PDB file of C-alpha atoms in Angstrom:
ATOM      1  CA  MET J   1    -100.836-158.355  37.739  1.00 87.00           C
ATOM      2  CA  PHE J   2    -102.120-161.525  39.413  1.00 87.00           C
ATOM      3  CA  ILE J   3    -104.053-162.551  36.297  1.00 93.00           C
ATOM      4  CA  HIS J   4    -100.888-162.248  34.165  1.00 92.00           C
ATOM      5  CA  ILE J   5     -98.955-164.466  36.550  1.00 93.00           C
ATOM      6  CA  LEU J   6    -101.839-166.951  36.615  1.00 94.00           C
ATOM      7  CA  TRP J   7    -101.994-167.110  32.796  1.00 93.00           C
ATOM      8  CA  PHE J   8     -98.215-167.530  32.662  1.00 90.00           C
ATOM      9  CA  VAL J   9     -98.344-170.476  35.095  1.00 92.00           C
ATOM     10  CA  VAL J  10    -101.298-172.068  33.289  1.00 93.00           C
ATOM     11  CA  GLY J  11     -99.494-171.651  29.950  1.00 87.00           C
ATOM     12  CA  LEU J  12     -96.284-173.112  31.360  1.00 86.00           C
ATOM     13  CA  ILE J  13     -98.095-176.154  32.749  1.00 91.00           C
ATOM     14  CA  ALA J  14     -99.948-176.657  29.447  1.00 89.00           C
ATOM     15  CA  LEU J  15     -96.683-176.295  27.517  1.00 81.00           C
ATOM     16  CA  ILE J  16     -94.922-178.904  29.667  1.00 82.00           C
ATOM     17  CA  ARG J  17     -97.806-181.374  29.486  1.00 86.00           C
ATOM     18  CA  GLY J  18     -98.307-180.762  25.766  1.00 84.00           C
ATOM     19  CA  GLY J  19     -94.592-181.332  25.218  1.00 77.00           C
ATOM     20  CA  ASP J  20     -94.826-184.686  26.984  1.00 80.00           C
ATOM     21  CA  TRP J  21     -97.790-185.719  24.834  1.00 86.00           C
ATOM     22  CA  PHE J  22     -96.041-184.504  21.704  1.00 81.00           C
ATOM     23  CA  VAL J  23     -92.845-186.482  22.377  1.00 79.00           C
ATOM     24  CA  ASP J  24     -94.837-189.592  23.348  1.00 83.00           C
ATOM     25  CA  GLY J  25     -96.861-189.334  20.134  1.00 85.00           C
ATOM     26  CA  ALA J  26     -93.788-188.800  17.959  1.00 80.00           C
ATOM     27  CA  THR J  27     -92.024-191.746  19.604  1.00 80.00           C
ATOM     28  CA  GLY J  28     -95.097-193.917  19.064  1.00 84.00           C
ATOM     29  CA  ILE J  29     -95.216-192.983  15.373  1.00 79.00           C
ATOM     30  CA  ALA J  30     -91.514-193.768  14.993  1.00 77.00           C
ATOM     31  CA  LYS J  31     -91.881-197.186  16.585  1.00 79.00           C
ATOM     32  CA  LYS J  32     -95.130-198.098  14.783  1.00 81.00           C
ATOM     33  CA  PHE J  33     -93.741-197.337  11.327  1.00 76.00           C
ATOM     34  CA  ASN J  34     -90.151-198.386  12.106  1.00 74.00           C
ATOM     35  CA  ILE J  35     -88.877-194.851  11.458  1.00 74.00           C
ATOM     36  CA  PRO J  36     -85.510-193.974  13.018  1.00 73.00           C
ATOM     37  CA  ASP J  37     -85.698-191.710  16.082  1.00 72.00           C
ATOM     38  CA  LEU J  38     -83.216-189.335  14.434  1.00 71.00           C
ATOM     39  CA  LEU J  39     -85.645-188.730  11.563  1.00 74.00           C
ATOM     40  CA  ILE J  40     -88.550-188.043  13.932  1.00 77.00           C
ATOM     41  CA  GLY J  41     -86.346-185.728  15.997  1.00 76.00           C
ATOM     42  CA  ALA J  42     -84.940-183.895  12.982  1.00 74.00           C
ATOM     43  CA  THR J  43     -88.326-183.385  11.366  1.00 75.00           C
ATOM     44  CA  VAL J  44     -91.556-183.805  13.336  1.00 75.00           C
ATOM     45  CA  VAL J  45     -90.285-182.914  16.800  1.00 76.00           C
ATOM     46  CA  SER J  46     -88.017-180.099  15.647  1.00 78.00           C
ATOM     47  CA  ILE J  47     -90.810-178.465  13.654  1.00 76.00           C
ATOM     48  CA  GLY J  48     -93.383-178.996  16.392  1.00 75.00           C
ATOM     49  CA  THR J  49     -91.214-177.515  19.097  1.00 75.00           C
ATOM     50  CA  THR J  50     -90.215-174.604  16.872  1.00 79.00           C
ATOM     51  CA  LEU J  51     -93.739-173.594  15.823  1.00 77.00           C
ATOM     52  CA  PRO J  52     -94.345-171.405  18.918  1.00 78.00           C
ATOM     53  CA  GLU J  53     -91.100-169.551  18.153  1.00 80.00           C
ATOM     54  CA  VAL J  54     -92.131-169.181  14.523  1.00 81.00           C
ATOM     55  CA  MET J  55     -95.431-167.635  15.565  1.00 80.00           C
ATOM     56  CA  VAL J  56     -93.766-165.226  18.023  1.00 80.00           C
ATOM     57  CA  SER J  57     -91.154-164.215  15.463  1.00 83.00           C
ATOM     58  CA  ALA J  58     -93.688-163.803  12.641  1.00 84.00           C
ATOM     59  CA  THR J  59     -95.939-161.722  14.885  1.00 85.00           C
ATOM     60  CA  SER J  60     -92.980-159.600  15.989  1.00 84.00           C
ATOM     61  CA  ALA J  61     -91.885-159.030  12.396  1.00 84.00           C
ATOM     62  CA  ALA J  62     -95.436-158.179  11.290  1.00 87.00           C
ATOM     63  CA  GLN J  63     -95.664-155.611  14.088  1.00 89.00           C
ATOM     64  CA  GLY J  64     -92.404-153.989  13.025  1.00 86.00           C
ATOM     65  CA  TYR J  65     -90.080-155.656  15.536  1.00 83.00           C
ATOM     66  CA  GLY J  66     -87.911-157.559  13.075  1.00 79.00           C
ATOM     67  CA  ALA J  67     -84.835-157.296  15.291  1.00 81.00           C
ATOM     68  CA  MET J  68     -86.669-159.266  17.983  1.00 82.00           C
ATOM     69  CA  ALA J  69     -87.424-162.006  15.453  1.00 80.00           C
ATOM     70  CA  TYR J  70     -83.789-162.167  14.309  1.00 78.00           C
ATOM     71  CA  GLY J  71     -82.577-162.201  17.898  1.00 82.00           C
ATOM     72  CA  ASN J  72     -85.007-164.998  18.683  1.00 81.00           C
ATOM     73  CA  ALA J  73     -83.681-167.057  15.767  1.00 79.00           C
ATOM     74  CA  ILE J  74     -80.056-166.641  16.823  1.00 81.00           C
ATOM     75  CA  GLY J  75     -80.871-167.131  20.506  1.00 83.00           C
ATOM     76  CA  SER J  76     -82.815-170.272  19.714  1.00 81.00           C
ATOM     77  CA  VAL J  77     -79.906-171.801  17.822  1.00 79.00           C
ATOM     78  CA  ILE J  78     -77.551-171.014  20.683  1.00 83.00           C
ATOM     79  CA  CYS J  79     -80.030-172.343  23.238  1.00 82.00           C
ATOM     80  CA  ASN J  80     -80.652-175.534  21.269  1.00 78.00           C
ATOM     81  CA  THR J  81     -76.981-176.298  20.754  1.00 79.00           C
ATOM     82  CA  ALA J  82     -75.490-175.043  23.995  1.00 82.00           C
ATOM     83  CA  LEU J  83     -78.292-175.751  26.469  1.00 85.00           C
ATOM     84  CA  ILE J  84     -80.613-178.454  25.177  1.00 80.00           C
ATOM     85  CA  ALA J  85     -77.934-180.639  23.606  1.00 80.00           C
ATOM     86  CA  ALA J  86     -75.645-180.109  26.607  1.00 86.00           C
ATOM     87  CA  LEU J  87     -78.362-181.060  29.116  1.00 88.00           C
ATOM     88  CA  THR J  88     -79.350-184.109  27.092  1.00 85.00           C
ATOM     89  CA  ILE J  89     -75.746-185.278  26.878  1.00 87.00           C
ATOM     90  CA  ALA J  90     -75.133-184.564  30.583  1.00 90.00           C
ATOM     91  CA  ILE J  91     -78.238-186.530  31.604  1.00 91.00           C
ATOM     92  CA  ARG J  92     -77.833-189.439  29.218  1.00 88.00           C
ATOM     93  CA  PRO J  93     -74.570-189.689  27.279  1.00 87.00           C
ATOM     94  CA  ALA J  94     -74.895-191.821  24.175  1.00 80.00           C
ATOM     95  CA  ALA J  95     -72.795-193.016  21.309  1.00 81.00           C
ATOM     96  CA  ILE J  96     -73.678-191.534  17.947  1.00 77.00           C
ATOM     97  CA  ARG J  97     -72.916-192.604  14.451  1.00 76.00           C
ATOM     98  CA  LYS J  98     -70.807-190.040  12.659  1.00 81.00           C
ATOM     99  CA  GLU J  99     -72.785-190.718   9.486  1.00 77.00           C
ATOM    100  CA  ASP J 100     -76.003-189.540  11.190  1.00 75.00           C
ATOM    101  CA  MET J 101     -74.494-186.163  11.978  1.00 80.00           C
ATOM    102  CA  VAL J 102     -72.881-185.263   8.643  1.00 86.00           C
ATOM    103  CA  THR J 103     -75.954-183.869   6.854  1.00 86.00           C
ATOM    104  CA  PRO J 104     -77.429-181.887   9.780  1.00 84.00           C
ATOM    105  CA  VAL J 105     -74.053-180.368  10.637  1.00 86.00           C
ATOM    106  CA  ILE J 106     -73.322-179.412   7.025  1.00 91.00           C
ATOM    107  CA  PHE J 107     -76.721-177.719   6.676  1.00 90.00           C
ATOM    108  CA  PHE J 108     -76.314-176.055  10.085  1.00 88.00           C
ATOM    109  CA  PHE J 109     -73.007-174.469   9.129  1.00 90.00           C
ATOM    110  CA  ILE J 110     -74.145-173.455   5.646  1.00 93.00           C
ATOM    111  CA  ALA J 111     -77.280-171.788   7.046  1.00 90.00           C
ATOM    112  CA  ALA J 112     -75.331-170.091   9.851  1.00 87.00           C
ATOM    113  CA  ALA J 113     -72.653-168.840   7.444  1.00 91.00           C
ATOM    114  CA  PHE J 114     -75.280-167.548   5.008  1.00 93.00           C
ATOM    115  CA  TYR J 115     -77.240-165.846   7.789  1.00 87.00           C
ATOM    116  CA  ALA J 116     -74.165-164.246   9.362  1.00 87.00           C
ATOM    117  CA  GLY J 117     -72.638-163.347   6.013  1.00 92.00           C
ATOM    118  CA  THR J 118     -75.830-161.658   4.871  1.00 91.00           C
ATOM    119  CA  ALA J 119     -76.065-159.723   8.138  1.00 87.00           C
ATOM    120  CA  TYR J 120     -72.478-158.522   8.086  1.00 90.00           C
ATOM    121  CA  ILE J 121     -72.076-157.901   4.366  1.00 93.00           C
ATOM    122  CA  THR J 122     -75.412-156.300   3.486  1.00 91.00           C
ATOM    123  CA  GLY J 123     -76.520-155.075   6.904  1.00 87.00           C
ATOM    124  CA  ASN J 124     -80.114-156.163   6.275  1.00 84.00           C
ATOM    125  CA  PHE J 125     -82.285-159.129   5.455  1.00 84.00           C
ATOM    126  CA  SER J 126     -84.352-158.975   2.277  1.00 88.00           C
ATOM    127  CA  ARG J 127     -87.239-161.157   1.175  1.00 88.00           C
ATOM    128  CA  LEU J 128     -84.760-162.965  -1.048  1.00 93.00           C
ATOM    129  CA  THR J 129     -82.741-163.893   2.060  1.00 91.00           C
ATOM    130  CA  GLY J 130     -85.876-165.329   3.623  1.00 88.00           C
ATOM    131  CA  VAL J 131     -86.762-167.268   0.478  1.00 94.00           C
ATOM    132  CA  ILE J 132     -83.235-168.685   0.239  1.00 94.00           C
ATOM    133  CA  LEU J 133     -83.321-169.779   3.895  1.00 91.00           C
ATOM    134  CA  LEU J 134     -86.766-171.367   3.418  1.00 91.00           C
ATOM    135  CA  CYS J 135     -85.458-173.237   0.366  1.00 95.00           C
ATOM    136  CA  MET J 136     -82.468-174.424   2.393  1.00 94.00           C
ATOM    137  CA  PHE J 137     -84.864-175.696   5.064  1.00 90.00           C
ATOM    138  CA  ALA J 138     -87.003-177.530   2.499  1.00 92.00           C
ATOM    139  CA  ILE J 139     -83.913-179.121   0.946  1.00 94.00           C
ATOM    140  CA  TYR J 140     -82.662-180.130   4.401  1.00 90.00           C
ATOM    141  CA  MET J 141     -85.999-181.754   5.299  1.00 87.00           C
ATOM    142  CA  PHE J 142     -86.056-183.614   1.987  1.00 90.00           C
ATOM    143  CA  VAL J 143     -82.472-184.873   2.291  1.00 90.00           C
ATOM    144  CA  VAL J 144     -82.756-185.937   5.943  1.00 84.00           C
ATOM    145  CA  THR J 145     -86.077-187.673   5.362  1.00 82.00           C
ATOM    146  CA  ARG J 146     -84.789-189.483   2.288  1.00 86.00           C
ATOM    147  CA  GLN J 147     -81.615-190.616   4.069  1.00 83.00           C
ATOM    148  CA  ALA J 148     -83.467-191.856   7.140  1.00 77.00           C
ATOM    149  CA  LEU J 149     -86.102-193.717   5.142  1.00 77.00           C
ATOM    150  CA  LYS J 150     -83.406-195.312   2.989  1.00 81.00           C
ATOM    151  CA  GLU J 151     -81.556-196.456   6.118  1.00 75.00           C
ATOM    152  CA  SER J 152     -84.810-197.732   7.603  1.00 72.00           C
ATOM    153  CA  GLU J 153     -85.519-199.757   4.451  1.00 75.00           C
ATOM    154  CA  LEU J 154     -81.986-201.164   4.481  1.00 72.00           C
ATOM    155  CA  ALA J 155     -82.333-202.120   8.138  1.00 70.00           C
ATOM    156  CA  ALA J 156     -85.729-203.723   7.519  1.00 69.00           C
ATOM    157  CA  GLY J 157     -84.300-205.636   4.549  1.00 70.00           C
ATOM    158  CA  THR J 158     -81.368-206.800   6.640  1.00 61.00           C
ATOM    159  CA  VAL J 159     -83.632-207.933   9.465  1.00 53.00           C
ATOM    160  CA  SER J 160     -86.086-209.767   7.179  1.00 52.00           C
ATOM    161  CA  ALA J 161     -83.214-211.428   5.280  1.00 50.00           C
ATOM    162  CA  GLN J 162     -81.894-213.045   8.466  1.00 52.00           C
TER     163      GLN J 162
END
């Protein structure tokens, strides 16, 4: 029992320190290449922080515990929106541009509606459901990246023109 607790503590410390390094690295990349923080957060950081969940869910599904994987996905969305966003806002409120939120919110609601609709209407998730959700994710990443880079170029052009 002691060894399990020890490994848990070591893993937790490594996770916290690794998270710090990860955020520092992502912030450095954003500043070095003049990439908006929103783009780094919506792509690099979101994928990097989600990878452990992806591995746990994929392992669970491969071992026949698909319900755990689905529960993890739903729980993660709730945790990210109701806990992480709430804590961030409570610690450091900030103004946001409505334009920056339109695309992520649209994709969020479409994905959530598709996921919930599939669950309630069909009562199961097929490979096709997974492929559709993966395609939605790829489209989201493409659109967000394109928008952020376009805004970054416009901002750079505005700054150099002055």
